Amino acid sequence: MIGPARSAASRFPPGPRGYPVLGVLPHLRSNPIRTFLDAADRYGDLVHLKAGPYHGFLACDPADIKHVLQDNARNYHKSPLYDRLRDSLGNGLLTSEDSFWLRQRRLAQPAFHRQRVKAMAGAMVDCTRQMLERWDGIASRGDAIDIVAEMMALTQAIIVRTMFSTDLGATAAIVNRTWPIINRRIGETFWSTKLETSLPLPANRRFWRALRELETVVYQIIADRRKTQRDESDLLSMFLAARDEETGAGMTDRQLRDEVVTMLLAGHETTSLALSWTYYLLSQHPEVEQGIADEVERVIGDGQPGFEHLDRLICTRRAIEESLRLYPPAWGFSRRALGDDGIGGYRVPKGSLVFVIPFVIHRRPKLWPNPDRFDPDRFAPEQEAQRPRFAYIPFGGGPRGCIGNQFAMVEAQLIVAAVAQRYRIELVRDQDIRPEPLITLRPAPGIRAIVSRRAPRSLVSSVTLSRRPSSTPH
Ligand code: HEM
């Protein structure tokens, strides 16, 4: 935002006053999305939010976001809100800074090259087929499933397979048992203090125990792989083979552990939520869902979905992109200014927090006409060309943008296509589904749905499909 001329007295942009000392911190802890949405609606593109000891700035103008995430990214570190993430992820790509981060990013980058992701497409489809085979039994019994749990299990299976090549055998049970405890805990303690998370309370102990167990498994896998020196062409092999350009050194076990746990978290939770929200939206927009089924039929027929089909699965891709707009799984992130800066004509003092909230930016009416409407055509090239790049940031942007962006989109497109080939998903009626902003944006309390086998095409043309109305209309 290039702010209008203002008096020297307006040191900060306008914003809510909040409570003495705490400012809006209590609001942020109890209902962060409402607080950010209201602030942007009421005060505009740049809002001053006092959050406890910090001056906070909510930036909603794409030019300001570009400034923070890209043009002046060197002046920003991840905010103290990422400290709780460090408790589990250590110093991996998501949480590290400066030259250490840059080195790790360079080491990891080739693993996410499009050709590498292409090689992982088979594993993605394989895992999806296993899920669909299980659904066959569920469909014939007419039982309801929880879409969120299904997508979480599926994307977890995919990241484990692409990271370690194998299905992990017995150790999979340990990952499956410990991961939900760790994951839940990361979400729940996002706004907590170090003290709150260090006390020997039952929840903390449970988390420490789970983390130790998971770490033991991860260290064991690393040790085995180092011993056998097998190159499985998976993410772990790439990390193990990576060498620093200058020193020739590889990663230590501790670095590998941090990167592996980071990828486990970042590589499946967000994608599973993107898929869950996509199904939530599709169930309320049967015409789009049918459009996807028709497209899949046309492009893939009865064959196995593959990387080579992706460019032609246009409706599928746009529906996922639109879902990422309305319900961005990484709904908000934040930075801390290392030195004084200027944003939108205002001074941003050293130490300030800058909040970048995709959930709010993706619903700004001046960037997105009729913002609450689900309309995948917004991602047609003509419409995209009219928007500033930083108006759409489900994967962040700049040097710290998501490294797994392509991985996630390939995975999501393949899953939606493979499911659409075989199943229709209808939500069980009368559910009250709300976005729950933990570290990611979860549909709470889950999404209960009935899956039914799609009728063969030859029958569909002569039969009018009766649709059960879905739950909460969007
Ligand atoms: C729909 C799925 C996904 C979404 C919405 C998403 C979103 C994001 C966002 C917004 C960031 C930037 C956070 C910030 O600036 O503070 C990020 C970073 C990151 N993501 Fe993703 N992500 C997704 C999938 C993935 C996948 C599949 C992987 C890995 C397999 C992954 C790995 C990472 C890593 C390692 C970072 C840190 C990058 C760095 O700082 O260098 N993400 N992601």
PDB file of N, CA and C in Angstrom, residues 314-393:
ATOM      1  N   ILE A 314      -6.967 -29.840 -16.580  1.00  0.00           N
ATOM      2  CA  ILE A 314      -7.030 -28.405 -16.291  1.00  0.00           C
ATOM      3  C   ILE A 314      -8.093 -28.071 -15.237  1.00  0.00           C
ATOM      4  N   CYS A 315      -9.306 -28.653 -15.400  1.00  0.00           N
ATOM      5  CA  CYS A 315     -10.366 -28.392 -14.397  1.00  0.00           C
ATOM      6  C   CYS A 315      -9.907 -28.881 -13.028  1.00  0.00           C
ATOM      7  N   THR A 316      -9.254 -30.032 -13.036  1.00  0.00           N
ATOM      8  CA  THR A 316      -8.799 -30.623 -11.777  1.00  0.00           C
ATOM      9  C   THR A 316      -7.837 -29.669 -11.087  1.00  0.00           C
ATOM     10  N   ARG A 317      -6.900 -29.168 -11.844  1.00  0.00           N
ATOM     11  CA  ARG A 317      -5.897 -28.278 -11.264  1.00  0.00           C
ATOM     12  C   ARG A 317      -6.532 -26.986 -10.749  1.00  0.00           C
ATOM     13  N   ARG A 318      -7.417 -26.420 -11.546  1.00  0.00           N
ATOM     14  CA  ARG A 318      -8.016 -25.139 -11.128  1.00  0.00           C
ATOM     15  C   ARG A 318      -8.874 -25.293  -9.876  1.00  0.00           C
ATOM     16  N   ALA A 319      -9.562 -26.436  -9.758  1.00  0.00           N
ATOM     17  CA  ALA A 319     -10.390 -26.654  -8.558  1.00  0.00           C
ATOM     18  C   ALA A 319      -9.493 -26.723  -7.318  1.00  0.00           C
ATOM     19  N   ILE A 320      -8.330 -27.359  -7.464  1.00  0.00           N
ATOM     20  CA  ILE A 320      -7.413 -27.454  -6.314  1.00  0.00           C
ATOM     21  C   ILE A 320      -6.858 -26.053  -5.995  1.00  0.00           C
ATOM     22  N   GLU A 321      -6.517 -25.320  -7.039  1.00  0.00           N
ATOM     23  CA  GLU A 321      -5.983 -23.971  -6.812  1.00  0.00           C
ATOM     24  C   GLU A 321      -7.000 -23.075  -6.120  1.00  0.00           C
ATOM     25  N   GLU A 322      -8.262 -23.219  -6.538  1.00  0.00           N
ATOM     26  CA  GLU A 322      -9.311 -22.392  -5.931  1.00  0.00           C
ATOM     27  C   GLU A 322      -9.557 -22.802  -4.483  1.00  0.00           C
ATOM     28  N   SER A 323      -9.433 -24.107  -4.223  1.00  0.00           N
ATOM     29  CA  SER A 323      -9.567 -24.569  -2.850  1.00  0.00           C
ATOM     30  C   SER A 323      -8.416 -24.023  -1.984  1.00  0.00           C
ATOM     31  N   LEU A 324      -7.217 -23.982  -2.564  1.00  0.00           N
ATOM     32  CA  LEU A 324      -6.071 -23.417  -1.829  1.00  0.00           C
ATOM     33  C   LEU A 324      -6.249 -21.918  -1.588  1.00  0.00           C
ATOM     34  N   ARG A 325      -7.048 -21.277  -2.436  1.00  0.00           N
ATOM     35  CA  ARG A 325      -7.327 -19.854  -2.198  1.00  0.00           C
ATOM     36  C   ARG A 325      -8.281 -19.697  -1.003  1.00  0.00           C
ATOM     37  N   LEU A 326      -9.394 -20.436  -1.046  1.00  0.00           N
ATOM     38  CA  LEU A 326     -10.409 -20.244  -0.006  1.00  0.00           C
ATOM     39  C   LEU A 326      -9.985 -20.815   1.344  1.00  0.00           C
ATOM     40  N   TYR A 327      -9.313 -21.943   1.309  1.00  0.00           N
ATOM     41  CA  TYR A 327      -8.874 -22.577   2.553  1.00  0.00           C
ATOM     42  C   TYR A 327      -7.388 -22.922   2.473  1.00  0.00           C
ATOM     43  N   PRO A 328      -6.537 -21.903   2.499  1.00  0.00           N
ATOM     44  CA  PRO A 328      -5.099 -22.196   2.404  1.00  0.00           C
ATOM     45  C   PRO A 328      -4.642 -22.969   3.641  1.00  0.00           C
ATOM     46  N   PRO A 329      -4.119 -24.191   3.464  1.00  0.00           N
ATOM     47  CA  PRO A 329      -3.723 -24.972   4.652  1.00  0.00           C
ATOM     48  C   PRO A 329      -2.705 -24.231   5.519  1.00  0.00           C
ATOM     49  N   ALA A 330      -1.728 -23.555   4.861  1.00  0.00           N
ATOM     50  CA  ALA A 330      -0.815 -22.701   5.645  1.00  0.00           C
ATOM     51  C   ALA A 330      -1.498 -21.334   5.670  1.00  0.00           C
ATOM     52  N   TRP A 331      -2.447 -21.177   6.597  1.00  0.00           N
ATOM     53  CA  TRP A 331      -3.370 -20.028   6.543  1.00  0.00           C
ATOM     54  C   TRP A 331      -2.695 -18.708   6.901  1.00  0.00           C
ATOM     55  N   GLY A 332      -1.559 -18.791   7.627  1.00  0.00           N
ATOM     56  CA  GLY A 332      -0.891 -17.556   8.013  1.00  0.00           C
ATOM     57  C   GLY A 332       0.542 -17.834   8.415  1.00  0.00           C
ATOM     58  N   PHE A 333       1.425 -16.894   8.150  1.00  0.00           N
ATOM     59  CA  PHE A 333       2.791 -17.023   8.652  1.00  0.00           C
ATOM     60  C   PHE A 333       3.312 -15.636   9.004  1.00  0.00           C
ATOM     61  N   SER A 334       4.484 -15.592   9.601  1.00  0.00           N
ATOM     62  CA  SER A 334       4.928 -14.304  10.139  1.00  0.00           C
ATOM     63  C   SER A 334       6.444 -14.197  10.146  1.00  0.00           C
ATOM     64  N   ARG A 335       6.888 -12.957  10.191  1.00  0.00           N
ATOM     65  CA  ARG A 335       8.314 -12.664  10.152  1.00  0.00           C
ATOM     66  C   ARG A 335       8.664 -11.659  11.253  1.00  0.00           C
ATOM     67  N   ARG A 336       9.951 -11.609  11.602  1.00  0.00           N
ATOM     68  CA  ARG A 336      10.441 -10.602  12.554  1.00  0.00           C
ATOM     69  C   ARG A 336      11.472  -9.740  11.846  1.00  0.00           C
ATOM     70  N   ALA A 337      11.320  -8.412  11.964  1.00  0.00           N
ATOM     71  CA  ALA A 337      12.259  -7.506  11.276  1.00  0.00           C
ATOM     72  C   ALA A 337      13.590  -7.476  12.022  1.00  0.00           C
ATOM     73  N   LEU A 338      14.682  -7.716  11.294  1.00  0.00           N
ATOM     74  CA  LEU A 338      16.014  -7.708  11.927  1.00  0.00           C
ATOM     75  C   LEU A 338      16.522  -6.284  12.108  1.00  0.00           C
ATOM     76  N   GLY A 339      16.087  -5.404  11.203  1.00  0.00           N
ATOM     77  CA  GLY A 339      16.480  -4.000  11.309  1.00  0.00           C
ATOM     78  C   GLY A 339      15.286  -3.138  10.948  1.00  0.00           C
ATOM     79  N   ASP A 340      15.395  -1.817  11.138  1.00  0.00           N
ATOM     80  CA  ASP A 340      14.281  -0.932  10.765  1.00  0.00           C
ATOM     81  C   ASP A 340      13.968  -1.092   9.284  1.00  0.00           C
ATOM     82  N   ASP A 341      12.707  -0.969   8.957  1.00  0.00           N
ATOM     83  CA  ASP A 341      12.293  -1.071   7.554  1.00  0.00           C
ATOM     84  C   ASP A 341      11.150  -0.082   7.331  1.00  0.00           C
ATOM     85  N   GLY A 342      10.731   0.057   6.091  1.00  0.00           N
ATOM     86  CA  GLY A 342       9.562   0.870   5.782  1.00  0.00           C
ATOM     87  C   GLY A 342       8.606   0.040   4.960  1.00  0.00           C
ATOM     88  N   ILE A 343       7.343   0.016   5.384  1.00  0.00           N
ATOM     89  CA  ILE A 343       6.332  -0.698   4.594  1.00  0.00           C
ATOM     90  C   ILE A 343       5.157   0.245   4.369  1.00  0.00           C
ATOM     91  N   GLY A 344       4.737   0.372   3.110  1.00  0.00           N
ATOM     92  CA  GLY A 344       3.580   1.199   2.787  1.00  0.00           C
ATOM     93  C   GLY A 344       3.703   2.621   3.303  1.00  0.00           C
ATOM     94  N   GLY A 345       4.924   3.140   3.373  1.00  0.00           N
ATOM     95  CA  GLY A 345       5.117   4.513   3.814  1.00  0.00           C
ATOM     96  C   GLY A 345       5.237   4.650   5.332  1.00  0.00           C
ATOM     97  N   TYR A 346       5.126   3.573   6.043  1.00  0.00           N
ATOM     98  CA  TYR A 346       5.269   3.619   7.513  1.00  0.00           C
ATOM     99  C   TYR A 346       6.580   2.995   7.936  1.00  0.00           C
ATOM    100  N   ARG A 347       7.081   3.495   9.069  1.00  0.00           N
ATOM    101  CA  ARG A 347       8.320   2.928   9.606  1.00  0.00           C
ATOM    102  C   ARG A 347       7.997   1.640  10.362  1.00  0.00           C
ATOM    103  N   VAL A 348       8.757   0.606  10.070  1.00  0.00           N
ATOM    104  CA  VAL A 348       8.595  -0.671  10.781  1.00  0.00           C
ATOM    105  C   VAL A 348       9.853  -0.851  11.630  1.00  0.00           C
ATOM    106  N   PRO A 349       9.741  -0.625  12.953  1.00  0.00           N
ATOM    107  CA  PRO A 349      10.961  -0.684  13.765  1.00  0.00           C
ATOM    108  C   PRO A 349      11.529  -2.091  13.857  1.00  0.00           C
ATOM    109  N   LYS A 350      12.823  -2.161  14.007  1.00  0.00           N
ATOM    110  CA  LYS A 350      13.523  -3.423  14.248  1.00  0.00           C
ATOM    111  C   LYS A 350      12.785  -4.221  15.324  1.00  0.00           C
ATOM    112  N   GLY A 351      12.649  -5.509  15.135  1.00  0.00           N
ATOM    113  CA  GLY A 351      11.991  -6.363  16.143  1.00  0.00           C
ATOM    114  C   GLY A 351      10.496  -6.518  15.918  1.00  0.00           C
ATOM    115  N   SER A 352       9.925  -5.700  15.013  1.00  0.00           N
ATOM    116  CA  SER A 352       8.475  -5.813  14.766  1.00  0.00           C
ATOM    117  C   SER A 352       8.148  -7.156  14.118  1.00  0.00           C
ATOM    118  N   LEU A 353       6.899  -7.571  14.295  1.00  0.00           N
ATOM    119  CA  LEU A 353       6.416  -8.768  13.600  1.00  0.00           C
ATOM    120  C   LEU A 353       5.606  -8.334  12.387  1.00  0.00           C
ATOM    121  N   VAL A 354       5.765  -9.040  11.296  1.00  0.00           N
ATOM    122  CA  VAL A 354       4.904  -8.796  10.134  1.00  0.00           C
ATOM    123  C   VAL A 354       4.099 -10.065   9.896  1.00  0.00           C
ATOM    124  N   PHE A 355       2.768  -9.913   9.891  1.00  0.00           N
ATOM    125  CA  PHE A 355       1.889 -11.061   9.663  1.00  0.00           C
ATOM    126  C   PHE A 355       1.473 -11.094   8.202  1.00  0.00           C
ATOM    127  N   VAL A 356       1.699 -12.246   7.571  1.00  0.00           N
ATOM    128  CA  VAL A 356       1.254 -12.453   6.186  1.00  0.00           C
ATOM    129  C   VAL A 356       0.214 -13.570   6.261  1.00  0.00           C
ATOM    130  N   ILE A 357      -1.033 -13.234   5.944  1.00  0.00           N
ATOM    131  CA  ILE A 357      -2.120 -14.170   6.221  1.00  0.00           C
ATOM    132  C   ILE A 357      -2.850 -14.513   4.915  1.00  0.00           C
ATOM    133  N   PRO A 358      -2.432 -15.587   4.235  1.00  0.00           N
ATOM    134  CA  PRO A 358      -3.100 -15.946   2.983  1.00  0.00           C
ATOM    135  C   PRO A 358      -4.623 -16.015   3.115  1.00  0.00           C
ATOM    136  N   PHE A 359      -5.134 -16.513   4.232  1.00  0.00           N
ATOM    137  CA  PHE A 359      -6.587 -16.626   4.370  1.00  0.00           C
ATOM    138  C   PHE A 359      -7.250 -15.263   4.179  1.00  0.00           C
ATOM    139  N   VAL A 360      -6.620 -14.210   4.665  1.00  0.00           N
ATOM    140  CA  VAL A 360      -7.186 -12.859   4.557  1.00  0.00           C
ATOM    141  C   VAL A 360      -6.917 -12.294   3.163  1.00  0.00           C
ATOM    142  N   ILE A 361      -5.681 -12.431   2.694  1.00  0.00           N
ATOM    143  CA  ILE A 361      -5.308 -11.858   1.389  1.00  0.00           C
ATOM    144  C   ILE A 361      -6.143 -12.487   0.277  1.00  0.00           C
ATOM    145  N   HIS A 362      -6.371 -13.792   0.379  1.00  0.00           N
ATOM    146  CA  HIS A 362      -7.135 -14.501  -0.661  1.00  0.00           C
ATOM    147  C   HIS A 362      -8.616 -14.137  -0.647  1.00  0.00           C
ATOM    148  N   ARG A 363      -9.036 -13.365   0.328  1.00  0.00           N
ATOM    149  CA  ARG A 363     -10.449 -12.966   0.377  1.00  0.00           C
ATOM    150  C   ARG A 363     -10.602 -11.446   0.340  1.00  0.00           C
ATOM    151  N   ARG A 364      -9.561 -10.729  -0.081  1.00  0.00           N
ATOM    152  CA  ARG A 364      -9.683  -9.266  -0.197  1.00  0.00           C
ATOM    153  C   ARG A 364     -10.519  -8.966  -1.439  1.00  0.00           C
ATOM    154  N   PRO A 365     -11.650  -8.251  -1.262  1.00  0.00           N
ATOM    155  CA  PRO A 365     -12.549  -8.041  -2.405  1.00  0.00           C
ATOM    156  C   PRO A 365     -11.889  -7.305  -3.564  1.00  0.00           C
ATOM    157  N   LYS A 366     -10.917  -6.438  -3.290  1.00  0.00           N
ATOM    158  CA  LYS A 366     -10.356  -5.718  -4.439  1.00  0.00           C
ATOM    159  C   LYS A 366      -9.386  -6.570  -5.252  1.00  0.00           C
ATOM    160  N   LEU A 367      -8.935  -7.676  -4.664  1.00  0.00           N
ATOM    161  CA  LEU A 367      -8.077  -8.596  -5.422  1.00  0.00           C
ATOM    162  C   LEU A 367      -8.885  -9.732  -6.022  1.00  0.00           C
ATOM    163  N   TRP A 368      -9.964 -10.097  -5.311  1.00  0.00           N
ATOM    164  CA  TRP A 368     -10.757 -11.264  -5.683  1.00  0.00           C
ATOM    165  C   TRP A 368     -12.237 -10.876  -5.669  1.00  0.00           C
ATOM    166  N   PRO A 369     -12.796 -10.464  -6.812  1.00  0.00           N
ATOM    167  CA  PRO A 369     -14.207 -10.095  -6.834  1.00  0.00           C
ATOM    168  C   PRO A 369     -15.062 -11.250  -6.312  1.00  0.00           C
ATOM    169  N   ASN A 370     -16.088 -10.892  -5.544  1.00  0.00           N
ATOM    170  CA  ASN A 370     -16.970 -11.905  -4.971  1.00  0.00           C
ATOM    171  C   ASN A 370     -16.133 -12.995  -4.269  1.00  0.00           C
ATOM    172  N   PRO A 371     -15.355 -12.588  -3.287  1.00  0.00           N
ATOM    173  CA  PRO A 371     -14.274 -13.475  -2.805  1.00  0.00           C
ATOM    174  C   PRO A 371     -14.726 -14.780  -2.172  1.00  0.00           C
ATOM    175  N   ASP A 372     -15.953 -14.821  -1.629  1.00  0.00           N
ATOM    176  CA  ASP A 372     -16.357 -16.050  -0.941  1.00  0.00           C
ATOM    177  C   ASP A 372     -16.875 -17.111  -1.905  1.00  0.00           C
ATOM    178  N   ARG A 373     -17.028 -16.740  -3.161  1.00  0.00           N
ATOM    179  CA  ARG A 373     -17.564 -17.712  -4.133  1.00  0.00           C
ATOM    180  C   ARG A 373     -16.487 -18.669  -4.621  1.00  0.00           C
ATOM    181  N   PHE A 374     -16.845 -19.948  -4.713  1.00  0.00           N
ATOM    182  CA  PHE A 374     -15.924 -20.961  -5.245  1.00  0.00           C
ATOM    183  C   PHE A 374     -15.990 -20.906  -6.768  1.00  0.00           C
ATOM    184  N   ASP A 375     -14.926 -20.467  -7.404  1.00  0.00           N
ATOM    185  CA  ASP A 375     -14.946 -20.283  -8.849  1.00  0.00           C
ATOM    186  C   ASP A 375     -13.567 -20.617  -9.446  1.00  0.00           C
ATOM    187  N   PRO A 376     -13.389 -21.896  -9.820  1.00  0.00           N
ATOM    188  CA  PRO A 376     -12.073 -22.318 -10.319  1.00  0.00           C
ATOM    189  C   PRO A 376     -11.604 -21.541 -11.548  1.00  0.00           C
ATOM    190  N   ASP A 377     -12.544 -20.921 -12.282  1.00  0.00           N
ATOM    191  CA  ASP A 377     -12.126 -20.187 -13.482  1.00  0.00           C
ATOM    192  C   ASP A 377     -11.265 -18.971 -13.160  1.00  0.00           C
ATOM    193  N   ARG A 378     -11.206 -18.602 -11.916  1.00  0.00           N
ATOM    194  CA  ARG A 378     -10.294 -17.514 -11.542  1.00  0.00           C
ATOM    195  C   ARG A 378      -8.859 -17.855 -11.933  1.00  0.00           C
ATOM    196  N   PHE A 379      -8.603 -19.156 -12.130  1.00  0.00           N
ATOM    197  CA  PHE A 379      -7.233 -19.568 -12.434  1.00  0.00           C
ATOM    198  C   PHE A 379      -7.021 -19.810 -13.924  1.00  0.00           C
ATOM    199  N   ALA A 380      -7.977 -19.338 -14.731  1.00  0.00           N
ATOM    200  CA  ALA A 380      -7.749 -19.317 -16.181  1.00  0.00           C
ATOM    201  C   ALA A 380      -6.647 -18.278 -16.441  1.00  0.00           C
ATOM    202  N   PRO A 381      -5.773 -18.539 -17.439  1.00  0.00           N
ATOM    203  CA  PRO A 381      -4.608 -17.646 -17.631  1.00  0.00           C
ATOM    204  C   PRO A 381      -4.983 -16.172 -17.784  1.00  0.00           C
ATOM    205  N   GLU A 382      -6.105 -15.867 -18.497  1.00  0.00           N
ATOM    206  CA  GLU A 382      -6.469 -14.451 -18.688  1.00  0.00           C
ATOM    207  C   GLU A 382      -6.742 -13.788 -17.344  1.00  0.00           C
ATOM    208  N   GLN A 383      -7.409 -14.527 -16.445  1.00  0.00           N
ATOM    209  CA  GLN A 383      -7.721 -13.929 -15.141  1.00  0.00           C
ATOM    210  C   GLN A 383      -6.472 -13.846 -14.269  1.00  0.00           C
ATOM    211  N   GLU A 384      -5.657 -14.867 -14.353  1.00  0.00           N
ATOM    212  CA  GLU A 384      -4.427 -14.854 -13.540  1.00  0.00           C
ATOM    213  C   GLU A 384      -3.535 -13.674 -13.911  1.00  0.00           C
ATOM    214  N   ALA A 385      -3.501 -13.398 -15.231  1.00  0.00           N
ATOM    215  CA  ALA A 385      -2.602 -12.341 -15.707  1.00  0.00           C
ATOM    216  C   ALA A 385      -2.971 -10.982 -15.116  1.00  0.00           C
ATOM    217  N   GLN A 386      -4.218 -10.841 -14.680  1.00  0.00           N
ATOM    218  CA  GLN A 386      -4.644  -9.535 -14.167  1.00  0.00           C
ATOM    219  C   GLN A 386      -4.351  -9.338 -12.683  1.00  0.00           C
ATOM    220  N   ARG A 387      -3.854 -10.369 -12.043  1.00  0.00           N
ATOM    221  CA  ARG A 387      -3.629 -10.254 -10.593  1.00  0.00           C
ATOM    222  C   ARG A 387      -2.137 -10.123 -10.304  1.00  0.00           C
ATOM    223  N   PRO A 388      -1.809  -9.328  -9.265  1.00  0.00           N
ATOM    224  CA  PRO A 388      -0.395  -9.303  -8.877  1.00  0.00           C
ATOM    225  C   PRO A 388       0.024 -10.666  -8.356  1.00  0.00           C
ATOM    226  N   ARG A 389       1.266 -11.049  -8.592  1.00  0.00           N
ATOM    227  CA  ARG A 389       1.767 -12.360  -8.191  1.00  0.00           C
ATOM    228  C   ARG A 389       1.492 -12.631  -6.704  1.00  0.00           C
ATOM    229  N   PHE A 390       1.696 -11.646  -5.863  1.00  0.00           N
ATOM    230  CA  PHE A 390       1.609 -11.902  -4.421  1.00  0.00           C
ATOM    231  C   PHE A 390       0.179 -11.757  -3.873  1.00  0.00           C
ATOM    232  N   ALA A 391      -0.817 -11.747  -4.793  1.00  0.00           N
ATOM    233  CA  ALA A 391      -2.213 -11.795  -4.345  1.00  0.00           C
ATOM    234  C   ALA A 391      -2.603 -13.231  -4.010  1.00  0.00           C
ATOM    235  N   TYR A 392      -1.823 -14.191  -4.487  1.00  0.00           N
ATOM    236  CA  TYR A 392      -2.130 -15.616  -4.291  1.00  0.00           C
ATOM    237  C   TYR A 392      -0.886 -16.292  -3.738  1.00  0.00           C
ATOM    238  N   ILE A 393      -0.913 -16.602  -2.450  1.00  0.00           N
ATOM    239  CA  ILE A 393       0.319 -17.091  -1.825  1.00  0.00           C
ATOM    240  C   ILE A 393       0.089 -18.326  -0.949  1.00  0.00           C
TER     241      ILE A 393
END
